[in-house]
């Protein structure tokens, strides 16, 4: 059969039919691309054009500061003798550069009264969208100081006395893990994993609690009685007495002010432990080829003066959990773990004498900081060391299964090197045996019936966090100068069948001072009258 060819004219007519045809999918893709470019320009570029004509941070009068804690160090490895360190949440718009704000402190002893200007530092960038930031104030005074005051500026000078405490000069373990403040906490299985793994490898847990399901809180209290964990109320910021309106702090500070809690913990233990870890409750660190955290951290630091902190990447996992105390098995949790594709921001483990404050993941003050070992030599510059052969086992999501049909599984590999096992079978057996022995204690076993057996607050908080910032971060649209990462607006319904414990205290306001009025709290305690609100 002869091949059939279209005439040239027919070919031209056929092409002309499709020349101006619009493909709908391509149009949608083009519009999406143009929309992304426009949004990026409006959110990221325009604010920078505006900042050229006026300062990003304006000077405002009559701002308010909440004092979380103040420590007096008779002796300190890094702060010097008779040092004072104050942890505050301060409105950074009090001044164009809040770290240059002049804050005068007065220390008094039996024989002397000194006025000193404090050094202010922050762990947040000055262009952060959050108006309130962690600000640490530091100075040095006389021996046996017994009162501490803050002086105001202005025509009429005022003085405001604040309470202070001394740090711990002894600790149960050479390593302490500072755990982020818990709120609406109900997943008690995560605590058992964290507590018993940390106990096996030689770390003491310091927990901060905003709110927690009562039965879960009672479980932790039993462990506290045995000296295995310390619990500290973490207070919602309140300004009881103010002159005029003010910006609400809890909605305008990053992540419920985790950085302030971690800094408080660091100052509390900095003179008594060798290493401090900055963790969330579901961040599980298992040493690699080491019998303890102390051994691994000393090995990784290797005596270097240039390492400010050890930084571990954080790898997300999903696994199972059961609802009865007697069926708890860390072996089952580990062997049913499945690695997710996502990663979270890593966490740091540091020598406390090299830090006086910290952010939720690492200290921004200690990156590239010059250290002079001798007046006749060039400085060295601190930097974080990424531990590449290990990583944090992040229990991002745990699903309930029937305790009578727990599936089997195999040990996952270490997320750092992807070769060695996450944990040895022997260590896993030791941890499980220790936990089962602990859970058979009558005072703990009797709590089983009241502990949550399904997820309620967990799902609400996870969904709120995802809507608030996780999806923005995962799509790489999270910019610290545009979005204040905060989930204080999460709506938490109360359940009569699930009572909660909440932190509380006696709140105080100092005299009205210019430009800052100071507020603080005393006699903190846990209340059963507030519920699981933030």
Coordinates of C-alpha atoms in Angstrom, one line a residue:
X1 CA 0.0 0.0 0.0
X2 CA 1.3 3.4 -1.0
X3 CA 2.0 5.8 1.9
X4 CA -0.5 8.6 2.2
X5 CA 0.7 12.2 2.6
X6 CA -1.4 15.1 3.5
X7 CA -1.1 18.0 1.1
X8 CA 1.0 20.9 2.4
X9 CA -2.1 23.2 2.6
X10 CA -3.9 20.7 4.8
X11 CA -1.0 20.5 7.2
X12 CA -0.9 24.3 7.6
X13 CA -4.6 24.4 8.3
X14 CA -4.3 21.7 10.9
X15 CA -1.5 23.5 12.7
X16 CA -3.4 26.7 12.6
X17 CA -6.2 25.1 14.6
X18 CA -3.9 24.5 17.6
X19 CA -1.8 27.5 17.4
X20 CA -4.0 29.6 19.7
X21 CA -5.5 26.8 21.8
X22 CA -5.0 27.3 25.6
X23 CA -4.1 24.3 27.7
X24 CA -6.1 24.7 31.0
X25 CA -3.6 22.9 33.3
X26 CA -0.8 25.1 32.0
X27 CA -2.9 28.2 32.7
X28 CA -3.5 27.0 36.3
X29 CA 0.2 26.4 36.9
X30 CA 1.1 29.8 35.5
X31 CA -1.5 31.6 37.7
X32 CA -0.2 29.7 40.8
X33 CA 3.3 30.7 40.0
X34 CA 2.3 34.3 39.6
X35 CA 0.3 34.3 42.8
X36 CA 3.3 32.9 44.7
X37 CA 5.6 35.6 43.4
X38 CA 3.1 38.3 44.3
X39 CA 2.6 36.9 47.8
X40 CA 6.3 36.6 48.4
X41 CA 6.8 40.2 47.2
X42 CA 4.0 41.5 49.5
X43 CA 5.1 39.5 52.6
X44 CA 8.9 39.5 52.2
X45 CA 10.0 42.3 50.0
X46 CA 7.6 45.2 50.8
X47 CA 8.3 45.3 54.5
X48 CA 12.0 45.8 53.7
X49 CA 11.2 48.7 51.4
X50 CA 9.1 50.2 54.1
X51 CA 11.9 49.7 56.7
X52 CA 14.2 51.9 54.7
X53 CA 12.0 55.0 55.4
X54 CA 11.3 54.3 59.1
X55 CA 12.8 52.1 61.8
X56 CA 11.4 48.6 62.2
X57 CA 11.3 49.1 66.0
X58 CA 9.9 52.3 67.4
X59 CA 10.4 53.8 70.9
X60 CA 7.3 53.4 73.0
X61 CA 6.6 54.5 76.5
X62 CA 5.1 52.6 79.4
X63 CA 5.9 49.0 78.4
X64 CA 5.7 46.1 80.8
X65 CA 8.2 43.4 81.7
X66 CA 7.6 40.1 83.5
X67 CA 10.4 38.7 85.7
X68 CA 10.4 34.9 85.6
X69 CA 13.3 34.5 88.0
X70 CA 16.4 36.1 89.4
X71 CA 19.5 34.2 90.6
X72 CA 22.3 35.3 92.9
X73 CA 25.5 33.4 92.4
X74 CA 28.0 33.8 95.3
X75 CA 30.4 31.8 93.1
X76 CA 30.1 31.0 89.4
X77 CA 32.3 29.4 86.7
X78 CA 31.3 31.9 84.0
X79 CA 29.4 34.8 85.6
X80 CA 32.0 35.7 88.2
X81 CA 31.6 36.2 91.9
X82 CA 28.5 37.6 93.5
X83 CA 26.7 37.6 90.1
X84 CA 23.1 38.3 89.4
X85 CA 21.2 36.9 86.4
X86 CA 17.6 37.9 85.8
X87 CA 15.3 36.1 83.3
X88 CA 12.6 38.3 81.9
X89 CA 10.1 38.6 79.1
X90 CA 10.4 42.2 77.9
X91 CA 8.7 44.2 75.2
X92 CA 11.6 44.8 72.8
X93 CA 9.9 47.9 71.4
X94 CA 10.8 49.7 74.6
X95 CA 13.9 50.9 72.7
X96 CA 15.2 50.8 69.2
X97 CA 17.8 48.2 70.4
X98 CA 16.6 46.6 73.6
X99 CA 20.0 45.2 74.4
X100 CA 21.3 48.8 74.7
X101 CA 18.5 49.8 77.1
X102 CA 20.0 51.1 80.3
X103 CA 18.8 49.0 83.2
X104 CA 20.2 49.9 86.6
X105 CA 20.2 47.4 89.4
X106 CA 20.9 48.1 93.1
X107 CA 22.4 45.5 95.4
X108 CA 22.5 45.9 99.1
X109 CA 24.4 44.1 101.8
X110 CA 24.9 44.9 105.5
X111 CA 27.7 47.3 104.8
X112 CA 27.3 48.5 101.3
X113 CA 24.8 49.6 98.6
X114 CA 25.9 49.4 95.0
X115 CA 24.3 50.7 91.8
X116 CA 25.4 48.8 88.7
X117 CA 24.2 48.9 85.1
X118 CA 23.1 45.5 83.9
X119 CA 24.2 43.9 80.6
X120 CA 21.2 42.8 78.6
X121 CA 21.2 40.0 76.1
X122 CA 18.5 38.3 74.0
X123 CA 18.3 35.0 72.2
X124 CA 16.0 36.5 69.6
X125 CA 16.8 38.6 66.5
X126 CA 15.7 42.3 66.9
X127 CA 13.7 42.1 63.7
X128 CA 11.6 39.2 65.0
X129 CA 7.9 39.7 64.6
X130 CA 7.2 38.7 68.2
X131 CA 7.0 41.9 70.2
X132 CA 8.0 40.2 73.5
X133 CA 11.3 38.5 73.9
X134 CA 13.5 36.7 76.4
X135 CA 15.8 39.3 77.8
X136 CA 18.5 38.2 80.3
X137 CA 20.0 40.9 82.6
X138 CA 23.4 40.3 84.3
X139 CA 25.6 42.2 86.7
X140 CA 28.0 41.6 89.7
X141 CA 27.6 42.9 93.2
X142 CA 29.1 42.6 96.7
X143 CA 29.5 39.6 99.0
X144 CA 26.4 38.4 100.9
X145 CA 23.9 40.6 99.0
X146 CA 20.5 40.4 100.7
X147 CA 18.3 42.7 98.6
X148 CA 18.1 43.4 94.9
X149 CA 16.3 46.4 93.4
X150 CA 15.6 47.9 89.9
X151 CA 15.9 51.7 89.4
X152 CA 13.6 53.6 87.0
X153 CA 14.5 56.4 84.7
X154 CA 12.8 59.8 84.4
X155 CA 12.5 62.9 86.6
X156 CA 11.3 61.0 89.7
X157 CA 13.5 58.0 90.4
X158 CA 11.8 54.9 91.8
X159 CA 13.1 51.7 93.2
X160 CA 11.5 48.3 92.9
X161 CA 12.7 45.4 95.0
X162 CA 12.5 41.9 93.4
X163 CA 13.0 38.5 95.1
X164 CA 15.9 36.3 94.1
X165 CA 17.2 32.8 94.8
X166 CA 20.4 30.9 94.7
X167 CA 21.1 28.2 92.0
X168 CA 21.6 24.5 92.7
X169 CA 25.2 23.7 93.7
X170 CA 24.5 20.0 93.7
X171 CA 22.5 17.7 91.4
X172 CA 21.4 14.1 91.3
X173 CA 23.2 13.4 88.0
X174 CA 26.0 15.0 86.0
X175 CA 23.6 15.6 83.2
X176 CA 20.3 17.4 83.3
X177 CA 17.7 17.6 80.6
X178 CA 15.6 20.8 80.6
X179 CA 12.2 19.8 79.1
X180 CA 10.0 22.5 77.4
X181 CA 6.9 23.7 79.3
X182 CA 4.1 21.2 79.1
X183 CA 0.6 22.4 78.4
X184 CA -2.7 20.4 78.1
X185 CA -0.3 17.4 78.4
X186 CA -2.0 14.0 78.3
X187 CA 0.4 11.6 76.5
X188 CA 1.9 10.0 79.6
X189 CA 3.5 7.2 77.5
X190 CA 6.0 9.7 76.1
X191 CA 7.0 10.6 79.7
X192 CA 7.7 7.0 80.6
X193 CA 9.9 6.6 77.5
X194 CA 11.8 9.8 78.2
X195 CA 12.2 9.1 82.0
X196 CA 13.4 5.6 81.7
X197 CA 15.7 6.1 78.8
X198 CA 17.2 9.2 80.5
X199 CA 17.5 7.3 83.8
X200 CA 19.4 4.4 82.1
X201 CA 21.9 6.7 80.5
X202 CA 22.4 9.0 83.5
X203 CA 20.3 12.2 83.1
X204 CA 18.0 14.0 85.5
X205 CA 14.8 15.5 84.1
X206 CA 13.7 19.0 84.9
X207 CA 10.1 19.5 83.8
X208 CA 8.2 22.8 83.5
X209 CA 4.4 22.5 83.6
X210 CA 1.7 25.0 82.5
X211 CA -1.2 22.5 82.5
X212 CA -1.6 18.7 82.5
X213 CA -4.2 16.1 82.9
X214 CA -4.5 15.4 86.6
X215 CA -3.9 11.6 86.5
X216 CA -0.8 12.2 84.3
X217 CA 0.4 14.8 86.8
X218 CA -0.1 12.4 89.7
X219 CA 2.0 9.8 87.8
X220 CA 4.9 12.3 87.5
X221 CA 4.6 13.3 91.1
X222 CA 5.2 9.7 92.1
X223 CA 8.4 9.7 90.1
X224 CA 9.3 13.0 91.7
X225 CA 9.0 11.5 95.2
X226 CA 11.7 9.0 94.1
X227 CA 14.0 11.8 93.1
X228 CA 13.9 10.8 89.4
X229 CA 12.4 14.1 88.1
X230 CA 11.9 17.7 89.2
X231 CA 8.7 19.6 88.5
X232 CA 8.5 23.4 88.3
X233 CA 5.3 25.4 87.6
X234 CA 5.7 27.5 84.4
X235 CA 3.5 30.5 84.8
X236 CA 1.3 32.3 82.3
X237 CA 2.5 36.0 82.1
X238 CA 0.2 38.4 83.9
X239 CA 0.4 42.1 84.5
X240 CA -2.0 42.6 87.5
X241 CA -1.9 46.4 87.7
X242 CA -1.2 48.6 84.6
X243 CA -1.6 52.3 83.6
X244 CA -3.6 52.1 80.3
X245 CA -3.7 49.4 77.6
X246 CA -0.8 47.2 76.8
X247 CA 0.1 44.5 74.3
X248 CA -1.0 41.0 75.6
X249 CA 2.3 39.2 76.1
X250 CA 1.3 35.5 75.9
X251 CA 0.0 35.9 72.3
X252 CA 3.0 37.9 71.2
X253 CA 6.0 35.8 72.4
X254 CA 7.5 32.9 70.6
X255 CA 6.1 29.4 71.5
X256 CA 4.9 30.1 75.0
X257 CA 8.3 31.5 75.8
X258 CA 10.2 28.2 75.8
X259 CA 13.5 30.0 75.6
X260 CA 12.8 31.7 79.0
X261 CA 12.1 28.3 80.6
X262 CA 15.2 26.7 79.2
X263 CA 17.3 29.7 80.3
X264 CA 15.9 29.5 83.8
X265 CA 16.8 25.8 83.9
X266 CA 20.3 26.5 82.6
X267 CA 20.9 29.1 85.3
X268 CA 19.4 26.8 88.0
X269 CA 21.8 24.0 87.2
X270 CA 24.8 25.7 85.6
X271 CA 27.1 25.4 88.7
X272 CA 26.1 21.8 89.5
X273 CA 26.2 19.7 86.3
X274 CA 28.6 18.9 83.5
X275 CA 26.1 19.0 80.7
X276 CA 22.6 20.5 80.0
X277 CA 20.3 19.3 77.3
X278 CA 17.5 21.4 75.8
X279 CA 14.6 19.1 74.9
X280 CA 10.9 18.6 74.3
X281 CA 9.3 15.7 76.1
X282 CA 9.1 13.6 73.0
X283 CA 12.8 14.1 72.0
X284 CA 14.6 10.9 72.9
X285 CA 18.4 10.7 72.7
X286 CA 20.0 7.3 72.9
X287 CA 23.9 7.3 73.1
X288 CA 25.8 5.6 70.3
X289 CA 28.6 3.2 71.3
X290 CA 28.5 4.7 74.9
X291 CA 27.1 3.5 78.2
X292 CA 26.0 7.0 79.3
X293 CA 25.3 10.5 78.1
X294 CA 28.3 11.8 80.0
X295 CA 30.6 9.4 78.1
X296 CA 29.1 10.3 74.7
X297 CA 29.3 14.1 75.3
X298 CA 32.8 14.0 76.6
X299 CA 33.8 12.0 73.6
X300 CA 32.2 14.4 71.2
X301 CA 33.6 17.5 72.9
X302 CA 37.1 15.9 73.0
X303 CA 38.4 18.6 75.2
X304 CA 37.9 21.3 72.5
X305 CA 37.6 24.9 73.5
X306 CA 36.0 25.8 70.1
X307 CA 32.8 23.8 70.5
X308 CA 30.0 25.8 72.1
X309 CA 27.5 23.0 72.0
X310 CA 26.8 19.6 70.5
X311 CA 23.9 19.7 68.1
X312 CA 21.8 16.7 67.2
X313 CA 19.4 16.6 64.2
X314 CA 15.9 15.6 65.1
X315 CA 14.3 12.7 63.1
X316 CA 10.5 12.2 63.1
X317 CA 9.0 8.8 63.9
X318 CA 5.5 7.3 64.2
X319 CA 4.8 4.4 66.5
X320 CA 2.3 2.7 68.8
X321 CA 1.1 3.0 72.4
X322 CA -1.2 1.2 74.7
X323 CA -3.6 2.5 77.3
X324 CA -2.8 0.4 80.4
X325 CA 0.1 0.8 82.7
X326 CA 0.8 -2.9 83.0
X327 CA 1.1 -3.3 79.3
X328 CA 3.7 -0.6 78.8
X329 CA 6.7 -1.8 76.8
X330 CA 9.4 0.5 75.5
X331 CA 10.6 -2.5 73.4
X332 CA 7.3 -2.5 71.6
X333 CA 7.3 1.2 71.1
X334 CA 10.9 1.2 69.7
X335 CA 10.4 -1.9 67.5
X336 CA 7.1 -0.6 66.0
X337 CA 8.7 2.7 65.1
X338 CA 8.5 3.9 61.5
X339 CA 10.7 6.7 60.2
X340 CA 8.9 9.6 58.6
X341 CA 10.2 11.6 55.8
X342 CA 10.1 14.8 57.8
X343 CA 12.7 16.3 60.1
X344 CA 12.4 18.8 62.9
X345 CA 14.8 21.5 64.1
X346 CA 17.6 19.9 66.1
X347 CA 18.4 20.3 69.7
X348 CA 21.7 21.1 71.7
X349 CA 23.6 19.7 74.6
X350 CA 26.0 22.1 76.1
X351 CA 28.6 22.7 78.8
X352 CA 26.7 25.2 81.1
X353 CA 29.8 27.2 81.9
X354 CA 29.9 28.3 78.3
X355 CA 26.3 29.6 78.3
X356 CA 24.3 32.1 80.3
X357 CA 21.2 31.9 78.2
X358 CA 19.7 29.7 75.5
X359 CA 17.1 29.5 72.8
X360 CA 14.8 26.5 72.3
X361 CA 17.2 24.8 70.0
X362 CA 20.6 26.4 70.6
X363 CA 22.1 29.6 71.9
X364 CA 22.4 32.4 69.4
X365 CA 24.6 34.3 71.7
X366 CA 27.3 31.6 71.6
X367 CA 27.6 31.2 67.8
X368 CA 30.8 32.7 66.5
X369 CA 31.5 34.3 69.9
X370 CA 35.2 35.2 70.3
X371 CA 37.0 33.6 73.3
X372 CA 40.4 34.9 74.4
X373 CA 42.4 32.1 76.1
X374 CA 45.3 34.4 76.5
X375 CA 45.8 38.2 76.1
X376 CA 48.7 37.6 73.8
X377 CA 46.9 35.3 71.3
X378 CA 44.2 35.7 68.7
X379 CA 40.7 34.7 69.9
X380 CA 39.0 31.4 69.0
X381 CA 35.4 31.4 67.8
X382 CA 32.8 29.2 69.3
X383 CA 30.6 27.1 67.0
X384 CA 28.2 24.3 67.4
X385 CA 29.3 20.8 66.5
X386 CA 26.8 18.7 64.5
X387 CA 27.0 15.2 65.8
X388 CA 26.7 13.3 62.5
X389 CA 26.7 9.7 63.8
X390 CA 23.7 10.1 66.0
X391 CA 20.3 11.8 66.1
X392 CA 17.3 12.5 68.2
X393 CA 14.5 9.8 68.1
X394 CA 11.5 12.1 67.9
X395 CA 8.2 10.4 68.9
X396 CA 6.1 12.7 66.7
X397 CA 3.0 10.6 66.6
X398 CA 1.9 7.6 68.7
X399 CA -1.2 5.6 67.8
X400 CA -3.3 3.6 70.3
X401 CA -3.4 -0.2 69.7
X402 CA -5.1 -2.9 71.7
X403 CA -2.8 -4.2 74.4
X404 CA -3.7 -7.8 73.7
X405 CA -2.6 -7.6 70.0
X406 CA 0.6 -5.5 70.0
X407 CA 2.5 -6.3 66.8
X408 CA 6.1 -7.4 66.7
X409 CA 8.8 -5.6 64.9
X410 CA 12.6 -5.1 64.6
X411 CA 15.0 -2.5 65.9
X412 CA 15.2 0.6 63.7
X413 CA 18.6 1.9 62.6
X414 CA 20.2 4.9 64.1
X415 CA 18.9 7.9 62.2
X416 CA 22.4 9.5 62.3
X417 CA 24.5 6.9 60.5
X418 CA 21.7 4.7 59.1
X419 CA 23.8 1.7 59.9
X420 CA 24.0 0.8 63.5
X421 CA 20.9 -0.1 65.6
X422 CA 19.0 2.7 67.3
X423 CA 19.7 0.9 70.6
X424 CA 21.2 -2.4 71.7
X425 CA 18.9 -5.3 72.6
X426 CA 20.6 -5.5 76.0
X427 CA 20.1 -1.9 76.9
X428 CA 16.5 -2.1 75.7
X429 CA 15.9 -5.1 78.0
X430 CA 17.4 -3.2 81.0
X431 CA 15.2 -0.2 80.4
X432 CA 12.1 -2.3 80.1
X433 CA 12.8 -4.3 83.2
X434 CA 13.4 -1.2 85.2
X435 CA 10.2 0.4 84.0
X436 CA 8.1 -2.7 84.7
X437 CA 9.5 -2.9 88.2
X438 CA 8.6 0.7 88.8
X439 CA 5.1 0.4 87.4
X440 CA 4.3 -2.5 89.8
X441 CA 4.7 -0.2 92.8
X442 CA 1.2 0.1 94.4
X443 CA 1.2 3.9 94.4
X444 CA 1.9 3.9 90.7
X445 CA -0.1 0.8 89.6
X446 CA -3.3 2.3 91.3
X447 CA -3.2 5.2 88.8
X448 CA -3.8 3.0 85.8
X449 CA -7.6 3.3 85.7
X450 CA -7.5 7.1 85.7
X451 CA -4.9 7.7 83.0
X452 CA -6.1 8.8 79.6
X453 CA -6.8 5.9 77.2
X454 CA -7.5 8.0 74.1
X455 CA -6.2 11.2 72.6
X456 CA -8.2 14.3 73.2
X457 CA -6.0 17.4 73.8
X458 CA -3.2 15.8 71.8
X459 CA -5.2 16.0 68.6
X460 CA -6.4 19.5 69.2
X461 CA -2.9 20.8 70.0
X462 CA -1.4 19.0 67.0
X463 CA -4.0 20.4 64.6
X464 CA -3.6 23.9 66.1
X465 CA 0.2 23.8 65.8
X466 CA -0.1 22.6 62.2
X467 CA -2.5 25.4 61.3
X468 CA -0.5 28.1 63.2
X469 CA 3.0 27.5 61.8
X470 CA 4.0 23.9 60.9
X471 CA 2.5 24.1 57.4
X472 CA 4.1 27.5 56.9
X473 CA 7.5 26.1 58.0
X474 CA 7.2 23.0 55.9
X475 CA 6.4 25.0 52.8
X476 CA 9.4 27.3 53.6
X477 CA 7.3 30.4 54.0
X478 CA 8.1 30.9 57.6
X479 CA 10.1 34.1 58.1
X480 CA 10.9 35.3 61.6
X481 CA 10.3 39.0 60.7
X482 CA 6.8 38.3 59.4
X483 CA 5.3 35.6 61.6
X484 CA 5.3 35.3 65.3
X485 CA 5.3 31.6 66.0
X486 CA 2.7 31.2 68.7
X487 CA -0.2 28.9 69.4
X488 CA -1.6 30.6 72.5
X489 CA -4.9 31.0 70.6
X490 CA -5.5 27.3 70.5
X491 CA -9.0 26.7 71.8
X492 CA -8.9 24.0 74.5
X493 CA -12.4 22.7 75.6
X494 CA -12.6 21.5 79.1
X495 CA -13.9 18.0 80.0
X496 CA -15.5 17.3 83.4
X497 CA -14.3 13.6 83.1
X498 CA -10.7 14.7 82.5
X499 CA -9.7 17.3 85.2
X500 CA -6.5 19.2 84.8
X501 CA -3.8 20.7 87.0
X502 CA -2.6 24.2 86.1
X503 CA 0.2 26.4 87.4
X504 CA -0.6 29.4 89.4
X505 CA 1.0 31.9 91.8
X506 CA 0.5 35.1 93.6
X507 CA 1.2 37.9 91.0
X508 CA 2.7 41.2 91.9
X509 CA 3.0 44.5 90.1
X510 CA 5.7 47.0 91.0
X511 CA 5.1 50.8 91.0
X512 CA 4.4 52.5 87.7
X513 CA 7.9 53.3 86.3
X514 CA 9.1 54.9 83.1
X515 CA 9.6 53.4 80.6
X516 CA 9.1 49.9 82.1
X517 CA 6.8 48.7 84.8
X518 CA 8.0 45.4 86.3
X519 CA 5.8 42.5 87.3
X520 CA 6.7 39.2 89.0
X521 CA 5.1 36.3 90.9
X522 CA 5.8 34.5 94.2
X523 CA 4.6 31.3 95.9
X524 CA 3.9 29.4 92.7
X525 CA 1.8 26.3 93.0
X526 CA -0.3 23.8 91.1
X527 CA -4.1 24.4 91.1
X528 CA -7.0 22.1 90.3
X529 CA -9.4 25.0 89.8
X530 CA -8.3 26.4 86.5
X531 CA -8.4 23.5 84.0
X532 CA -6.4 22.8 80.9
X533 CA -6.4 26.3 79.6
X534 CA -3.0 27.7 78.5

